[in-house]
Coordinates of C-alpha atoms (C1' of nucleotides) in Angstrom, one line a residue:
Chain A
X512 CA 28.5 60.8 47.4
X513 CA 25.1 60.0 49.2
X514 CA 22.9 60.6 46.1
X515 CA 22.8 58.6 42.7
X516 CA 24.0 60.6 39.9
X517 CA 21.1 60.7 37.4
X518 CA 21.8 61.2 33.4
X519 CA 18.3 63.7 33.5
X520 CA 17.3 64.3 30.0
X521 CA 14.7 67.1 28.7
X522 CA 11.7 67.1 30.6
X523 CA 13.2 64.7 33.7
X524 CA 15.8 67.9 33.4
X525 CA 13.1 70.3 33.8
X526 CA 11.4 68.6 36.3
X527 CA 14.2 68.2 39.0
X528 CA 15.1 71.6 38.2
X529 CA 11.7 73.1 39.0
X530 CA 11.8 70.8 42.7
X531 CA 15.6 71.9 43.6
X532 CA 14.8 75.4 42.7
X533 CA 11.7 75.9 44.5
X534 CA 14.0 74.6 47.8
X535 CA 16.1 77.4 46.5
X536 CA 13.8 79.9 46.0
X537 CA 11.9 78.7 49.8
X538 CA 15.5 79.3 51.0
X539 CA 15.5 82.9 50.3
X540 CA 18.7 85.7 50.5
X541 CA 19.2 87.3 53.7
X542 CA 18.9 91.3 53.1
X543 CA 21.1 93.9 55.1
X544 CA 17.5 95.9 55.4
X545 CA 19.5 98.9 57.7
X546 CA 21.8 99.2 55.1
X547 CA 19.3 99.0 52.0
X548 CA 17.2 101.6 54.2
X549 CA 20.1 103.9 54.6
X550 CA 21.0 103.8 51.2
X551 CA 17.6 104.5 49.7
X552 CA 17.6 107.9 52.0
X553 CA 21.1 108.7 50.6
X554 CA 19.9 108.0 47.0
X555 CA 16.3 109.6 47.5
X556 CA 18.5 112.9 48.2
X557 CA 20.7 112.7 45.6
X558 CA 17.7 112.3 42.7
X559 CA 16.7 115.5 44.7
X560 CA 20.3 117.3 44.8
X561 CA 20.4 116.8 40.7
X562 CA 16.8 117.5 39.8
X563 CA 17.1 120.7 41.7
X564 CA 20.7 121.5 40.0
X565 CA 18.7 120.5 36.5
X566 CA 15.7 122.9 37.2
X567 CA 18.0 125.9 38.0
X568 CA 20.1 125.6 35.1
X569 CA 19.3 127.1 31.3
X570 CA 18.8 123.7 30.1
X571 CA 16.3 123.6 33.2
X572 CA 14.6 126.9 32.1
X573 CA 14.1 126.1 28.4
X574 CA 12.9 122.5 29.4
X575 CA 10.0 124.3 31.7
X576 CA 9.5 127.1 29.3
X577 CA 8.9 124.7 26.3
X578 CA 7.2 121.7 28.1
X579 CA 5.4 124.0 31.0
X580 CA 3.7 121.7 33.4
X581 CA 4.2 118.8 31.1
X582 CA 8.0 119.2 32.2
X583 CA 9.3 115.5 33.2
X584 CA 12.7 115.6 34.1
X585 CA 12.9 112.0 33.5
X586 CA 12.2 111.9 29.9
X587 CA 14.5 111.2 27.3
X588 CA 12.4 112.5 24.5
X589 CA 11.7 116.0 26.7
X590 CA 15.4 116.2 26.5
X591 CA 16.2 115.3 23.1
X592 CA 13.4 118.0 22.0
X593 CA 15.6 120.9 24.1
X594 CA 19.5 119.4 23.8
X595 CA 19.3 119.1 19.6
X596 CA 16.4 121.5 18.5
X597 CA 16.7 124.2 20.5
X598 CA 20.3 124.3 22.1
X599 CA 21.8 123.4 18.4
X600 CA 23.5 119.9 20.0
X601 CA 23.7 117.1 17.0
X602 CA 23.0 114.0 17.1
X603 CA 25.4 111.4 17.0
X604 CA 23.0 108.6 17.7
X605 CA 20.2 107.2 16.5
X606 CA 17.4 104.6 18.2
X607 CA 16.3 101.7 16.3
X608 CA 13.2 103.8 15.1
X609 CA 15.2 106.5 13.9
X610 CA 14.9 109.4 16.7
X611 CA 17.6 110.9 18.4
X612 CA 19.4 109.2 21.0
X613 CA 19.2 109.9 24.7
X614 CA 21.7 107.1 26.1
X615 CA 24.7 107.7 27.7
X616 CA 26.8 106.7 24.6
X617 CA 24.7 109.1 22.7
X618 CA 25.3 112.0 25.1
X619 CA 29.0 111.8 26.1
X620 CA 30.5 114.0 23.4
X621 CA 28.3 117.2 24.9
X622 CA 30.0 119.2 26.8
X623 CA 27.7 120.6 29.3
X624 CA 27.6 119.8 33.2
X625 CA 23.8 119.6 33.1
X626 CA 24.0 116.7 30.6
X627 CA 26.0 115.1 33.2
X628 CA 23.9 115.9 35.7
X629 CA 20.9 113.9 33.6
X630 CA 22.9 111.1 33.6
X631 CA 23.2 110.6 37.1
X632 CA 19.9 111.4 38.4
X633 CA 18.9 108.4 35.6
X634 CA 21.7 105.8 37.0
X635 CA 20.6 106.9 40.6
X636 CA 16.6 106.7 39.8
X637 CA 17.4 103.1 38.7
X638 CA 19.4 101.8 41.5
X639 CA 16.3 103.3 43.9
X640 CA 13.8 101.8 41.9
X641 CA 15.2 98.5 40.2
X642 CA 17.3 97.7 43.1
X643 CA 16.9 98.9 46.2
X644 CA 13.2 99.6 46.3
X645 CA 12.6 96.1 45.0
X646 CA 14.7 94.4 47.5
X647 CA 12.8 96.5 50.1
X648 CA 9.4 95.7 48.7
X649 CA 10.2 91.7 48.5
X650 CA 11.6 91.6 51.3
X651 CA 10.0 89.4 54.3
X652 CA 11.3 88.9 58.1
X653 CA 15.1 90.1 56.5
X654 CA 14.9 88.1 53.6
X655 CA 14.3 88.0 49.8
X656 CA 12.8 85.1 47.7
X657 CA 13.7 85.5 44.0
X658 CA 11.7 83.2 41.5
X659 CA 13.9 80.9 39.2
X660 CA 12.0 80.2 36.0
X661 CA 12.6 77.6 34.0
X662 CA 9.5 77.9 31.6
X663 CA 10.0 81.5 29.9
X664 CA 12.9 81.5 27.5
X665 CA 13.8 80.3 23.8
X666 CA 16.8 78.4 24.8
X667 CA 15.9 76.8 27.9
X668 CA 17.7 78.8 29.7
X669 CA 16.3 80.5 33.4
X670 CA 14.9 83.6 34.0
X671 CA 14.8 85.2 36.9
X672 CA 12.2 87.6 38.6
X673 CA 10.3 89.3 41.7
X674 CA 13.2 90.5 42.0
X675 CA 15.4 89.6 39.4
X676 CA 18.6 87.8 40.8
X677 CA 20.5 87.6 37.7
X678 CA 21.3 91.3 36.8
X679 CA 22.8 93.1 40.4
X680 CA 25.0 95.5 39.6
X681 CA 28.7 94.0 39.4
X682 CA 30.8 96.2 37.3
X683 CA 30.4 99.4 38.1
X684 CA 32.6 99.9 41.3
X685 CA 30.7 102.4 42.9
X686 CA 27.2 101.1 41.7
X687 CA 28.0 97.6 42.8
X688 CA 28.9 99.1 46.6
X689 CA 25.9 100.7 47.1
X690 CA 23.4 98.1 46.0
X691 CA 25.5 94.4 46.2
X692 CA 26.3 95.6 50.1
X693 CA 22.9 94.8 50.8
X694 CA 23.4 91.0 50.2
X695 CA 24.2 89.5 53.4
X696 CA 25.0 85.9 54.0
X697 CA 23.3 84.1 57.6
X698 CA 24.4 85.4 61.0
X699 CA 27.9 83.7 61.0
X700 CA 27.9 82.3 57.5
X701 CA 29.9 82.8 54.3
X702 CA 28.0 83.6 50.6
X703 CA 30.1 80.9 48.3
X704 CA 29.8 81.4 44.7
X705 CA 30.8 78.8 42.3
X706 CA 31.0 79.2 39.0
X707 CA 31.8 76.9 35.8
X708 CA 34.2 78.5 33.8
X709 CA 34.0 79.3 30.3
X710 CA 31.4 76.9 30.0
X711 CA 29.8 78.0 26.6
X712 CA 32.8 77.5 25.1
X713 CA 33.4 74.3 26.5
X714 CA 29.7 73.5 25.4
X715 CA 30.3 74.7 21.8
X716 CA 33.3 72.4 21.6
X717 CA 30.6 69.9 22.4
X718 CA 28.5 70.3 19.4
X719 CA 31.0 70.8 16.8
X720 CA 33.8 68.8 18.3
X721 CA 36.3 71.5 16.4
X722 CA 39.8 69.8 17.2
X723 CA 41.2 73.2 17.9
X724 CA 39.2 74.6 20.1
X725 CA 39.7 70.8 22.1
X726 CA 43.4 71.9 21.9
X727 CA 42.6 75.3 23.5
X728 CA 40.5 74.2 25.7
X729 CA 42.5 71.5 27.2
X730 CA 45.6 73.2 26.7
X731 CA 46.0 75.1 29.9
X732 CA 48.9 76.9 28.3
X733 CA 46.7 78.2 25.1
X734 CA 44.5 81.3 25.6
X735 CA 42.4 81.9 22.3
X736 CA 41.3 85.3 23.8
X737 CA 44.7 86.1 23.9
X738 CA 46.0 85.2 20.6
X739 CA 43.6 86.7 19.2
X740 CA 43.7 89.6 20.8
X741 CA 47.8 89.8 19.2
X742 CA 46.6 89.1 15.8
X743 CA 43.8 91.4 15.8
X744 CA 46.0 94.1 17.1
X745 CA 49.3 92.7 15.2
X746 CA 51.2 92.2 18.7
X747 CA 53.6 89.9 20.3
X748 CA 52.1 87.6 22.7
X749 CA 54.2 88.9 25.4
X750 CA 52.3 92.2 24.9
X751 CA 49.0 91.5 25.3
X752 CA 48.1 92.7 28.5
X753 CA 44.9 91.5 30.9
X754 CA 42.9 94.8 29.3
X755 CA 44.2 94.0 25.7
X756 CA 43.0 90.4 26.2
X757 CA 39.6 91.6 27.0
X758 CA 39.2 93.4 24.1
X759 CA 40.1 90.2 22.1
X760 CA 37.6 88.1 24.1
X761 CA 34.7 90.4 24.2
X762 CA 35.5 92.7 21.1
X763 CA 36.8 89.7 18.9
X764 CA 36.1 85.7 19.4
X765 CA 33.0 86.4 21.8
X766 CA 31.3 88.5 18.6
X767 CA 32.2 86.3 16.3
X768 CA 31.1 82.9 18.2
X769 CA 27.6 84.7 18.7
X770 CA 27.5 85.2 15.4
X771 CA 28.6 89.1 14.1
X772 CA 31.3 89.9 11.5
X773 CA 34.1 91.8 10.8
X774 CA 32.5 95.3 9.7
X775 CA 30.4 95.5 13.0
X776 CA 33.6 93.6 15.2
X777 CA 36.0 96.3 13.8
X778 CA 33.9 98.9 15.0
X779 CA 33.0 98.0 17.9
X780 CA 37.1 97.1 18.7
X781 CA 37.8 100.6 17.2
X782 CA 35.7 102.0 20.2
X783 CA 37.5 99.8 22.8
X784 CA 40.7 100.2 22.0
X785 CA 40.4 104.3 22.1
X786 CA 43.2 105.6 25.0
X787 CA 43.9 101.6 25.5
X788 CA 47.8 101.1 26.1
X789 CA 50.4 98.7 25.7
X790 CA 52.7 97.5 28.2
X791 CA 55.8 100.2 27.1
X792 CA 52.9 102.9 27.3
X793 CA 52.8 103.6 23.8
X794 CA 48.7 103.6 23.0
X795 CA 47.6 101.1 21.0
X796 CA 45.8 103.4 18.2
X797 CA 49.3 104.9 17.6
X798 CA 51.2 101.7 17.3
X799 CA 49.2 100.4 15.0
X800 CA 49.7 103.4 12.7
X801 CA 53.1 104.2 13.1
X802 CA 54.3 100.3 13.2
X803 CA 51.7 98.9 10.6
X804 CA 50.1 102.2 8.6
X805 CA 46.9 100.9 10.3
X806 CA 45.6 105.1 10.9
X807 CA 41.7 104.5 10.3
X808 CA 38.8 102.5 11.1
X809 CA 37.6 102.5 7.3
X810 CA 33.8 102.9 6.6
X811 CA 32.3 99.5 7.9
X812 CA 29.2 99.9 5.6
X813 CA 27.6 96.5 3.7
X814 CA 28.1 96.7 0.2
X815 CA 31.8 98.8 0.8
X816 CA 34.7 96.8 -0.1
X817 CA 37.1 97.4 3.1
X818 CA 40.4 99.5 2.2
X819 CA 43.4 97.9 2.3
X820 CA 45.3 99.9 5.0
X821 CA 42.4 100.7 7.8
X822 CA 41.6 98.1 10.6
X823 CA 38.5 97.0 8.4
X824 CA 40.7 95.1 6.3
X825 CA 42.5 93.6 8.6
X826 CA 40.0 92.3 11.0
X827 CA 38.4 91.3 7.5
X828 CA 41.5 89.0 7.3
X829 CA 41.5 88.2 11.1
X830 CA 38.0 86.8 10.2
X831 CA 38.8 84.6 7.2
X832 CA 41.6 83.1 9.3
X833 CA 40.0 82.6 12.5
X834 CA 37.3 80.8 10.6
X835 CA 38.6 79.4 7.7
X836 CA 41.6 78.1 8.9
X837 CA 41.8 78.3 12.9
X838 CA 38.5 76.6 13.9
X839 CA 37.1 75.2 10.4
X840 CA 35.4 72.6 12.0
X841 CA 33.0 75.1 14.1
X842 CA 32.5 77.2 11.0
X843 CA 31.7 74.0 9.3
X844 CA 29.1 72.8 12.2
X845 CA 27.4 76.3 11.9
X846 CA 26.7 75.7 8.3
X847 CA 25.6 72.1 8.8
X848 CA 23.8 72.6 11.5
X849 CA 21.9 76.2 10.4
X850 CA 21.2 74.1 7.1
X851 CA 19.4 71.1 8.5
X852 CA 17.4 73.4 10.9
X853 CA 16.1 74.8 7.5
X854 CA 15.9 71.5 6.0
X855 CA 13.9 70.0 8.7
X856 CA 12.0 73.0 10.6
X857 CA 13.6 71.9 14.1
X858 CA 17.0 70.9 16.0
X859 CA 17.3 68.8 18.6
X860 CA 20.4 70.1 21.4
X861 CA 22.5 68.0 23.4
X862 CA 20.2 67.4 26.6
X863 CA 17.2 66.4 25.1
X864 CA 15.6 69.6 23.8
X865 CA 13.9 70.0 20.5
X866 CA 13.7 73.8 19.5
X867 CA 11.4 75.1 16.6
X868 CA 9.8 77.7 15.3
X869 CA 10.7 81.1 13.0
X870 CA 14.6 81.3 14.3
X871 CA 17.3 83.5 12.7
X872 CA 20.6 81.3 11.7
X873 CA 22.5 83.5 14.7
X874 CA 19.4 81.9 16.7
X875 CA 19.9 78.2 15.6
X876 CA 23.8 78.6 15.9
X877 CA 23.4 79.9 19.6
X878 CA 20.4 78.3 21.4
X879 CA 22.0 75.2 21.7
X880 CA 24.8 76.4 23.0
X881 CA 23.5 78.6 25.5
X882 CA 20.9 76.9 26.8
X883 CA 22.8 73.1 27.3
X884 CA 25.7 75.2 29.2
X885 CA 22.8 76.5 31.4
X886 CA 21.7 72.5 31.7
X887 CA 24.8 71.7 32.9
X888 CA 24.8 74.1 35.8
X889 CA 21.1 73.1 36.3
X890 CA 22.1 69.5 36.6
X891 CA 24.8 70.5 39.2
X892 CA 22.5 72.2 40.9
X893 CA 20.1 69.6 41.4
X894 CA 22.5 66.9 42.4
X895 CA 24.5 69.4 44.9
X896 CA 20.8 70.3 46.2
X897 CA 19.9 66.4 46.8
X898 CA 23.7 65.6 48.1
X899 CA 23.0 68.6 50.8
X900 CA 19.8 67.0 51.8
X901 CA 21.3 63.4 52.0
X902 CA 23.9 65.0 54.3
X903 CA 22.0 66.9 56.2
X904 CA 23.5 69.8 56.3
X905 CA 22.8 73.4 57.2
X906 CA 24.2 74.7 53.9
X907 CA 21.5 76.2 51.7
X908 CA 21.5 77.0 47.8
X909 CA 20.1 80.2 47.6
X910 CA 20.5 81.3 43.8
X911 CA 21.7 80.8 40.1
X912 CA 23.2 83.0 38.1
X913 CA 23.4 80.7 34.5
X914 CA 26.9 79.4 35.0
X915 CA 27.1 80.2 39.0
X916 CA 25.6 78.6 41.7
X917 CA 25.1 81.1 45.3
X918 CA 25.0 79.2 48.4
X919 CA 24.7 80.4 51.9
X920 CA 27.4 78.2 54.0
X921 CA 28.4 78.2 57.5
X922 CA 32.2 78.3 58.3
X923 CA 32.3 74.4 59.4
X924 CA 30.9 72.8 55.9
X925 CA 33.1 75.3 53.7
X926 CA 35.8 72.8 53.2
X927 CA 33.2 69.8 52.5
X928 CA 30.7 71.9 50.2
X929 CA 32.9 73.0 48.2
X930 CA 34.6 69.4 48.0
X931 CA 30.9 68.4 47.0
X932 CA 30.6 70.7 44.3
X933 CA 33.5 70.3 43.2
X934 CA 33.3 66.6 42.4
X935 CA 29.2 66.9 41.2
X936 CA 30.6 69.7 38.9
X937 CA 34.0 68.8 37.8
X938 CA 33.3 64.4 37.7
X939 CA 30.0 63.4 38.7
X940 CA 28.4 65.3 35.3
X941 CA 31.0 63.9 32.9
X942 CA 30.5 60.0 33.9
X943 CA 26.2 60.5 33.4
X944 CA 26.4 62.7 30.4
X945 CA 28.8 61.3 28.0
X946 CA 28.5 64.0 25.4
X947 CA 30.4 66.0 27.6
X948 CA 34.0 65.5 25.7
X949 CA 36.2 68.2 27.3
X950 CA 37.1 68.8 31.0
X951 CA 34.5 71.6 32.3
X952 CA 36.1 74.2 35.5
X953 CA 34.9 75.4 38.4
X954 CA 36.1 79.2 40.2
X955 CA 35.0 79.3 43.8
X956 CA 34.9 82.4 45.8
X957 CA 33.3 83.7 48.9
X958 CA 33.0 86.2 51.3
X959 CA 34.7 86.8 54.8
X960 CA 32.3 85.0 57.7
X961 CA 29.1 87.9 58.2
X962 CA 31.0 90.1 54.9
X963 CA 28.7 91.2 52.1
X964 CA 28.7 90.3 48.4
X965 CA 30.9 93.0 47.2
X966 CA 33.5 91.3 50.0
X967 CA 33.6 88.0 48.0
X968 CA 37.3 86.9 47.1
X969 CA 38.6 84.1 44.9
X970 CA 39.5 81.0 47.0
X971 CA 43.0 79.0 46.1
Chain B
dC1092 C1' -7.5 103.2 34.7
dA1093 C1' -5.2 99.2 32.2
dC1094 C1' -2.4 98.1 28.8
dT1095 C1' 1.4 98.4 25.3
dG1096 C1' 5.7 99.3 22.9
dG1097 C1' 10.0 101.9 22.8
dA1098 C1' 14.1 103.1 24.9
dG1099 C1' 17.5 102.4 28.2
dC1100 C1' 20.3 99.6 31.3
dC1101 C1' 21.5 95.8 34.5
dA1102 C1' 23.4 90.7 34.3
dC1103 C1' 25.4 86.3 31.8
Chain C
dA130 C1' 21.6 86.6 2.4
dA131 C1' 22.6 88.5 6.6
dA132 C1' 25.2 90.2 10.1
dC133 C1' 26.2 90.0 18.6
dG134 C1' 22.9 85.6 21.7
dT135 C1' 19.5 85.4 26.3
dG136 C1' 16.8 87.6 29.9
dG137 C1' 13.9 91.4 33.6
dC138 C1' 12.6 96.0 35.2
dT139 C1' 11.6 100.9 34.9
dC140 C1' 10.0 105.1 33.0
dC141 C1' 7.7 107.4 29.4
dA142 C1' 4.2 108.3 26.0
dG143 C1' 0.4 106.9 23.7
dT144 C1' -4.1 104.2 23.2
dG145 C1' -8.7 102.9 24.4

DNA sequence: CACTGGAGCCAC
DNA sequence: AAACGTGGCTCCAGTG
């Protein structure tokens, strides 16, 4: 290392951040502008194709014969007036002001190929308009210049805008092709993404210092998401397959950490685990009725005593063990920790932030978190932009995405950035901040030399 | 015409 | 007692 590690506190923190991201922000992101162009043609005709295919059909006619030339095809409300008053539809969901519900969720048990069609023309409005017309209208000479903010959230995390960086399309398959295709790293470079993995978690062992969730974490045989998954669902660990452990991660310990319970998490693992199967190819839903008598959801309404017998219960029970005897130490810290915020009107996190103001407990139980796992990625950042500089190399850092730093690398410094990061990352942050007490990981991956984003592939 | 809040949806 | 955290952007609908 060239550069001085330096144990940057609060606003030192802020203040290195602010210089390393305006280098990255000067940097820019190289834009495929053929391809954007040819997309947004291919996109403009599609919102054409399914507005026509809208206006022609009945749904079409009633919509202009009850809204006349106030007719906006775009409008939620317009079609909630004509799909539940006057086509006889109901209403499965509701908004948070009461009114019917136009979101996709809301719409998926209708039947009607129109309704479809809606859907669509609202997806492919948004990727013209959020994505690909913003990319287009920030773009200058090829490239775009996001803004990294570091002065506009609650937990001292980042924002990003003009355009946003943080939120392109990832999961969706066919939504990530069209718009992630247009990121393009410099003639004859590589985009490398490293990212710090599950570093909330690792951060939350931080604060609370929970002895099992040390164990997990430095256990590289354990896999909470796992095991919980198989208790939640009453299966063998050998069972639980990659799409069964995401619903234990994201339906089960990732509620829970953030703060929900077991009425909304049984719900909401109710509705993932619909057509889910398990390795023999048995589904889920009937194994646990036929195996454990678990047939219903139960009603999942406060003030209800769960039934013995539906999956209310026994996520009920999954609960009290996962906090009361699993990681009692984190349940403890949320109570201590929520208390004294009350006590005292503030709390202070673990890089030299004090946070107060009117918060929720679910807010003083996650800001910390959250924003001191952003901090460590910020500190990377920072001392992998300053090692880069020292070195002089041609490698530049051209975003953040909260626990992922995006550089722009040519072929010949691969090996030696990613040795770099790997050491500020993995070492380096560990020997200036000593309240780091668990290993943190890094994940890098990267594209082909000249290949898009959505060509980015795990490396070792 | 500027502005605002709601709803929806994209990311971590 | 309460009950899933953080952001940005767009369209719509209403206000002044």
């Amino acid at each position: 290392m060239k550069t001085k590690p330096q144990p940057l506190y609060g606003l030192d923190l802020l203040h290195a951040g602010m210089e390393a991201l305006a280098d990255v922000e000067q940097a820019g992101i190289r834009i495929d502008v053929a391809h954007c162009e040819e997309q947004r043609r291919r996109m403009k005709k599609r919102e054409e194709k399914l507005q026509q295919r809208i206006k022609d059909s009945e749904i079409g006619q009633q919509w202009v014969k009850r809204f006349g030339p106030q007719t906006t095809w775009g409008s939620g409300q317009q079609l909630a007036k004509i799909l539940f008053e006057d086509f006889g539809y109901v209403p499965k969901v509701k908004t948070a002001s009461g009114a019917a519900s136009t979101s996709e969720a809301a719409l998926e048990h209708i039947d009607d190929p129109v309704v479809k069609d809606w859907i669509q023309l609202k997806s492919t409005v948004k990727i013209l308009s959020t994505y690909l017309g913003n990319f287009q209208r920030e773009e200058v000479n090829g490239y775009i210049h996001p803004f990294f903010n570091l002065h506009t959230t609650r937990t001292f995390r980042s924002s990003s805008d003009r355009p946003n960086f943080q939120n392109i399309p990832v999961r969706d398959k066919r939504v990530r092709n069209i718009v992630r295709k247009s990121i393009i790293p410099r003639p004859g470079r590589r985009i490398v993404e490293i990212d710090y993995g599950g570093v909330e978690v690792r951060v939350a062992a931080c604060y609370n210092k929970d002895p099992k969730l040390i164990e997990y974490i430095n256990d590289p045989e354990k896999d909470m998401h796992r095991d919980m998954a198989a208790e939640c669902l009453k299966l063998d660990l050998s069972e639980v397959t990659k799409e069964i452990r995401h619903v234990g991660k994201n339906g089960f310990v990732f509620a829970e950490f953030y703060g929900s319970y077991y009425k909304a998490v049984a719900r909401g693992m109710w509705a993932l685990i619909q057509g889910v199967k398990l390795p023999d190819g048995m589904e889920v839903l009937d194994y646990l009725c036929n195996v454990h008598g678990i047939g219903r959801l139960g009603l999942c309404e406060s003030g209800h005593e769960p039934e013995p017998g539906t999956f209310e219960h026994h996520i009920m029970q999954v609960e009290e063990y996962f906090w009361k005897e699993m990681f009692h130490a984190y349940y403890k810290w949320r109570q201590d920790f929520y208390r004294a915020y009350v006590k005292r009107g503030y709390f202070d996190t673990l890089t030299g932030f004090r946070c107060q103001g009117h918060m929720k407990r679910n807010d003083v139980i996650n800001y910390p978190v959250q924003g001191s796992a952003f901090h460590c990625l910020l500190w990377a950042l920072i001392h992998l932009n300053w090692e880069l500089k020292a070195r002089k190399m041609s490698t530049v850092i051209i975003g953040q995405i909260h626990d992922s730093i995006i550089a722009d690398v040519p072929d010949s410094e691969f090996d030696e950035y990613v040795e770099i990061a790997k050491q500020i990352m993995d070492e380096e942050i560990r020997k200036v901040w000593d309240w780091i007490i668990v290993p943190l990981e890094v994940e890098v991956e990267r594209t082909p030399v000249d290949g898009d984003w959505t060509q980015k592939e795990v490396f070792e």
